[in-house]
Amino acid sequence: MRQGALSGLKVIDLTQYIAGPYCTKLLAGFGAEVIKVEPPSGDPVRHIGPFVDSKPGIERSIPFHWLNSGKKSVTLDLETPKGIEDLKQLIAGADVLVENFYPTVMSKLGLSYDQIREINPAIVMTSISNFGQDGPYRNYRANEAILYAMSGCMESTGDTDKPPLAAGPAVSQYTAGMYAYFGTLVALFQRGDSGIGQHIDVSIQESALENVQMRAVAYLHTGQRKPRNSSNRDWAPWQCYPCRNGYAAVLGGPHRHWRKGASLFEEPRLLEDRFLYVFDRAKAHDEVESLIKPWLMRHDKEEIFELGLARGFAFGYLATMAEAFEFKQHQEREFFLETESHPEVGRLKSCQAPFRLSNSSWYMGRSPLLGEHNQVIQGQSSLIERNRVKENGKPLPNQKKNPPLSGIRVLEISREWAGPHTGRILADFGAEVIRIDYPRRMETTRGASTKNQAYNQQLGFHHLNRNKKCLAVDLNDPVDREILKDLIRQTDIVLENARPGVLEKLGFSYEELKAIKPNIILLSMSAYGQTGTYAPYPGYGASIEPLSGVNCLTAYNPYTQADAKRIRETDMINGIMGACAALTALSNRQKNGDGDWVDLSQLEGLTHAIGGEHFLEYAVNGDTTLPIGNRHPAYAPHGCYRCREEDQWVVIAIGSDDEWKTFCQILGQPELIDDSRFATSGDRQENHDSLDKLIEAWTCQKTHYEVMYLLQDQGLMAGAVLNMADLCQDPHLWERNYFQKPSTGSDAFFPGFPLRMSLTSPVFEHIGADLGEHDRTIICDLLGYPEEQVKSWPEEELGTDYDP
């Protein structure tokens, strides 16, 4: 049986709730030994429902089972000297420590990074917190809705005529969990044989901001903000439309397929030249939609999906959780599998790996009983001396000072968003990423014009492809294919997101790549994966997200699909997951020397990353999570409230009765404390509408920042809904140097990096390269070809992805 890519690693897990446990779940799933240290009462998530068979119990929490599969559990009381000493013994023999306490807690426990590395200099310590280890907000209290609000994501979710809407899934925290996993593996990779670990600082706010980074780029450079709108007015058709039995995701893309595919709608006017170009269809948005709607209402969503795919379009449909669970592709690829049997609840059917490695397995382990593995702390004390830094203080050999992925070369053959985002993350952390541009059909982010080198002046491209080199070749040309083969011989990772079969036709299947470079890593990021009925078909975020079932978790109204909203983070989430996949395969190769073929289905990646706990609930209890808008099952009041300025909002979350009393004093209405309508959390839930009116009458007198500062100063949870203008001027982000200028090529700021490393740092050297900017450097200097092999690309030979 294949071992996990991370087997041999020992991880101490000091995390609770979501972001940290998801990071360590991934570590455990790919083979690491993860020891979860819980207080005697257990991770608080053990006490949070839904529960298996709807029966509460510390071994029955569905979120706990999802987030802690494959781990061991040890109970320690960290308020006692013995608990701290036992923890130090565990740390002495570990490779990784992951913690998500408030930033001051570890130091108060005598376990700051400086103190921990005295025990074990090789350890990688990953700290996950709401707002990072420093800055004005570092001790702010927050839950998912507040983090979503303060990352800029909430501003873009929902409808213009309604309040901003919190996402149903815990998008912010799961995104941070992925970045913590990536950062941990990057630090372990850099540690190599040097034996020197480092400290990773992961901010949940900054991680979530990655999901709306393109909006931030637009504001930083143009001052423009997109309105909050659940519909997509940029293209037509390009969203979910009502059909006979629900909603179909109808996308008029890839754009070049319009003339061939538009006859599907049985409306001759759509074939007229005035609708041939994508921008003409966008200008006639309402007319195009009115012409397709009659046909849609004559067909079911599943039929529309199949017919659209057959015409080359990337269609989807708005799937319920039940429909997504039963989706044929998931069944064929066995995406939902049973875990090991749990002593109290038996086997649970759960998402398997978020990506699949050809030379490594995923461990479908169960979650542990509380304190089930307490015996593992015995006999650890002898390890402390083994790992302690020697008195002479000499550094261990081969310590790397360069960015962590220096020396790794990545060949990126990808388009659109998810694949390029993966490549950008790898480039940020020091990999030499060479992206392949096809000049005859340049990708979407290079824009729609070939005039005056407009393709070299696109903000989105500059950001999404920063730090990369660009090689412009035509892979239909045999000479250019030979150039690529020679480049592959000197490459570590090939990153691609084409439909399965496309690279194979060009002579670059995994088997052919292995023949060129035996230990090559091929990372394939297609819409549906490399196998199964739907593998050959295209997909975009706007079709993948509805099919995943997660759209139905986000809505103002829990009772109708018509209210389901896109969260629009699909592509960026899959980009981060792609970076996680690349580092997992690289870690495996570092250990055993073997290459890998990584199969990342973007549908599966998204489902695992933000939908996993909800699918587990459906599989176990047959229940579908209903969206509850901006409210919360455990907090009351909990909502998004209008403030003094136009389209200005704040999220407030009140948990306990004591917090409610404090809040009433701040409101200047102490009489509400004795109001029977609001006496308990249950009373406040029942009378939430009345309560919201009282609160909004107060918030409307203040700015969103004023409300946030006032409540946070009193220890209450509140967060301003930051729009792009707020976000790009936020004092906390600027104090943490989140926004970055490139070393060369631009004086403008861009969104920076969601994690920091104590030993080395990610880099921002330059914005996205011009078309063919590095042709001569790569073809002649690196590969040794004569100068005449470098092509010139006259304007008349260029084309874009928008061309019909």
Coordinates of C-alpha atoms in Angstrom, one line a residue, residues 203-394:
S203 CA -3.8 36.0 9.4
I204 CA -7.3 34.8 8.7
Q205 CA -8.3 38.2 7.5
E206 CA -5.4 38.5 5.0
S207 CA -6.0 34.9 3.8
A208 CA -9.6 35.6 3.1
L209 CA -8.7 38.8 1.3
E210 CA -7.0 36.6 -1.3
N211 CA -10.4 35.7 -2.5
V212 CA -11.3 39.3 -3.5
Q213 CA -7.7 40.3 -4.4
M214 CA -8.7 41.3 -8.0
R215 CA -11.3 43.8 -6.6
A216 CA -8.5 45.2 -4.4
V217 CA -6.2 45.6 -7.3
A218 CA -8.8 47.4 -9.3
Y219 CA -9.4 49.9 -6.5
L220 CA -5.7 50.4 -5.7
H221 CA -5.0 51.3 -9.4
T222 CA -8.3 52.9 -10.6
G223 CA -10.2 53.9 -7.5
Q224 CA -13.2 52.0 -9.0
R225 CA -15.5 49.7 -6.9
K226 CA -17.8 47.1 -8.3
P227 CA -21.4 47.2 -7.0
R228 CA -22.6 44.4 -4.8
N229 CA -24.8 42.4 -7.1
S230 CA -25.6 38.7 -7.2
S231 CA -26.0 38.8 -11.0
N232 CA -23.1 39.0 -13.4
R233 CA -23.6 41.9 -15.8
D234 CA -20.2 41.7 -17.5
W235 CA -21.1 38.8 -19.9
A236 CA -24.3 37.4 -21.3
P237 CA -25.3 34.7 -20.7
W238 CA -23.2 34.1 -17.6
Q239 CA -25.1 33.2 -14.5
C240 CA -27.9 31.0 -13.1
Y241 CA -31.3 31.4 -14.8
P242 CA -34.6 29.9 -14.0
C243 CA -35.6 26.8 -15.9
R244 CA -38.4 24.2 -15.8
N245 CA -37.3 22.5 -12.6
G246 CA -34.9 25.0 -10.9
Y247 CA -31.9 27.0 -12.1
A248 CA -29.3 26.3 -14.8
A249 CA -25.9 27.9 -14.9
V250 CA -25.8 29.0 -18.5
L251 CA -22.4 30.4 -19.6
G252 CA -21.6 31.6 -23.1
G253 CA -18.1 30.4 -22.8
P254 CA -15.6 29.5 -23.9
H255 CA -16.3 32.6 -26.0
R256 CA -15.1 31.1 -29.2
H257 CA -17.8 28.5 -29.1
W258 CA -20.7 31.0 -29.4
R259 CA -21.5 30.6 -33.1
K260 CA -21.4 26.8 -32.9
G261 CA -23.3 26.5 -29.7
A262 CA -25.9 29.3 -29.7
S263 CA -28.2 27.3 -32.0
L264 CA -28.9 25.3 -28.9
F265 CA -31.4 27.9 -27.8
E266 CA -33.6 27.5 -30.9
E267 CA -33.6 31.3 -31.4
P268 CA -32.2 32.4 -34.9
R269 CA -31.7 36.0 -33.7
L270 CA -28.9 34.8 -31.4
L271 CA -26.9 33.7 -34.5
E272 CA -26.9 37.2 -36.0
D273 CA -23.5 38.9 -36.4
R274 CA -24.6 41.6 -33.8
F275 CA -24.2 38.9 -31.1
L276 CA -21.1 37.2 -32.4
Y277 CA -18.6 39.1 -30.2
V278 CA -18.7 38.7 -26.5
F279 CA -18.7 42.4 -25.8
D280 CA -21.6 43.0 -28.2
R281 CA -23.5 40.4 -26.2
A282 CA -22.6 42.1 -23.0
K283 CA -23.9 45.4 -24.3
A284 CA -27.2 43.7 -25.2
H285 CA -27.3 41.8 -21.9
D286 CA -31.0 42.1 -21.4
E287 CA -31.9 41.2 -24.9
V288 CA -29.7 38.1 -25.0
E289 CA -31.2 36.9 -21.7
S290 CA -34.7 37.5 -22.9
L291 CA -34.0 35.4 -26.0
I292 CA -32.6 32.4 -24.1
K293 CA -35.2 32.3 -21.3
P294 CA -38.1 30.7 -23.3
W295 CA -35.9 27.8 -24.2
L296 CA -34.7 27.4 -20.7
M297 CA -38.2 27.2 -19.3
R298 CA -39.0 24.3 -21.6
H299 CA -36.1 22.2 -20.2
D300 CA -34.9 20.7 -16.9
K301 CA -31.6 21.9 -15.5
E302 CA -29.9 18.5 -15.8
E303 CA -30.9 18.4 -19.5
I304 CA -29.7 21.9 -20.1
F305 CA -26.3 21.0 -18.5
E306 CA -25.8 18.0 -20.8
L307 CA -26.9 19.8 -23.9
G308 CA -24.6 22.8 -23.1
L309 CA -21.6 20.5 -22.6
A310 CA -22.3 18.7 -25.8
R311 CA -22.0 22.1 -27.6
G312 CA -18.7 23.0 -26.0
F313 CA -20.1 25.4 -23.4
A314 CA -19.2 25.3 -19.7
F315 CA -22.7 24.9 -18.3
G316 CA -23.8 23.8 -14.8
Y317 CA -26.9 23.9 -12.7
L318 CA -27.8 25.0 -9.2
A319 CA -27.6 21.7 -7.3
T320 CA -29.0 21.1 -3.8
M321 CA -26.7 19.4 -1.3
A322 CA -28.6 16.1 -2.0
E323 CA -28.1 16.5 -5.8
A324 CA -24.5 17.4 -5.5
F325 CA -23.9 14.4 -3.2
E326 CA -25.4 12.1 -5.8
F327 CA -23.7 13.7 -8.8
K328 CA -22.6 11.1 -11.2
Q329 CA -19.0 12.4 -11.4
H330 CA -18.6 12.1 -7.6
Q331 CA -20.0 8.6 -7.6
E332 CA -17.7 7.4 -10.5
R333 CA -14.6 8.9 -8.8
E334 CA -15.7 7.6 -5.4
F335 CA -15.3 11.1 -3.9
F336 CA -17.4 10.3 -0.9
L337 CA -16.0 7.3 1.0
E338 CA -16.4 5.8 4.5
T339 CA -13.9 6.5 7.2
E340 CA -12.6 3.9 9.7
S341 CA -15.2 2.8 12.1
H342 CA -15.6 5.1 15.2
P343 CA -16.3 3.4 18.5
E344 CA -19.4 5.5 19.2
V345 CA -20.9 6.4 15.7
G346 CA -19.5 3.8 13.4
R347 CA -18.4 4.6 9.8
L348 CA -19.1 8.0 8.4
K349 CA -19.2 8.8 4.7
S350 CA -17.1 11.8 4.0
C351 CA -15.2 13.7 1.2
Q352 CA -11.9 11.9 0.4
A353 CA -8.8 13.8 -0.6
P354 CA -9.2 17.4 -2.1
F355 CA -6.6 16.3 -4.7
R356 CA -5.1 12.9 -5.6
L357 CA -1.5 11.9 -6.0
S358 CA -0.4 9.0 -8.1
N359 CA 2.4 8.0 -5.7
S360 CA 0.7 8.7 -2.4
S361 CA -2.4 7.8 -0.6
W362 CA -5.1 9.7 1.4
Y363 CA -5.9 8.4 4.9
M364 CA -9.6 8.1 5.6
G365 CA -9.1 7.9 9.3
R366 CA -11.8 8.5 11.9
S367 CA -11.8 11.3 14.5
P368 CA -10.4 10.4 18.0
L369 CA -12.2 9.9 21.2
L370 CA -11.4 12.6 23.8
G371 CA -8.1 11.7 25.4
E372 CA -7.9 8.4 23.5
H373 CA -4.1 8.6 23.1
N374 CA -3.0 10.0 26.4
Q375 CA -0.4 7.3 26.6
V376 CA 1.7 8.8 23.8
I377 CA 3.1 11.5 26.1
Q378 CA 4.9 8.8 28.1
G379 CA 8.6 8.4 27.6
Q380 CA 9.1 11.6 25.7
S381 CA 11.4 13.5 28.1
S382 CA 14.6 11.9 26.6
L383 CA 13.9 13.7 23.4
I384 CA 14.4 17.2 24.8
E385 CA 18.2 16.8 25.0
R386 CA 18.3 15.3 21.6
N387 CA 16.8 18.4 20.0
R388 CA 18.2 21.1 22.2
V389 CA 20.5 23.6 20.5
K390 CA 24.2 22.9 21.5
E391 CA 25.9 25.3 23.9
N392 CA 28.4 26.5 21.4
G393 CA 25.5 27.9 19.3
K394 CA 27.0 26.9 15.9

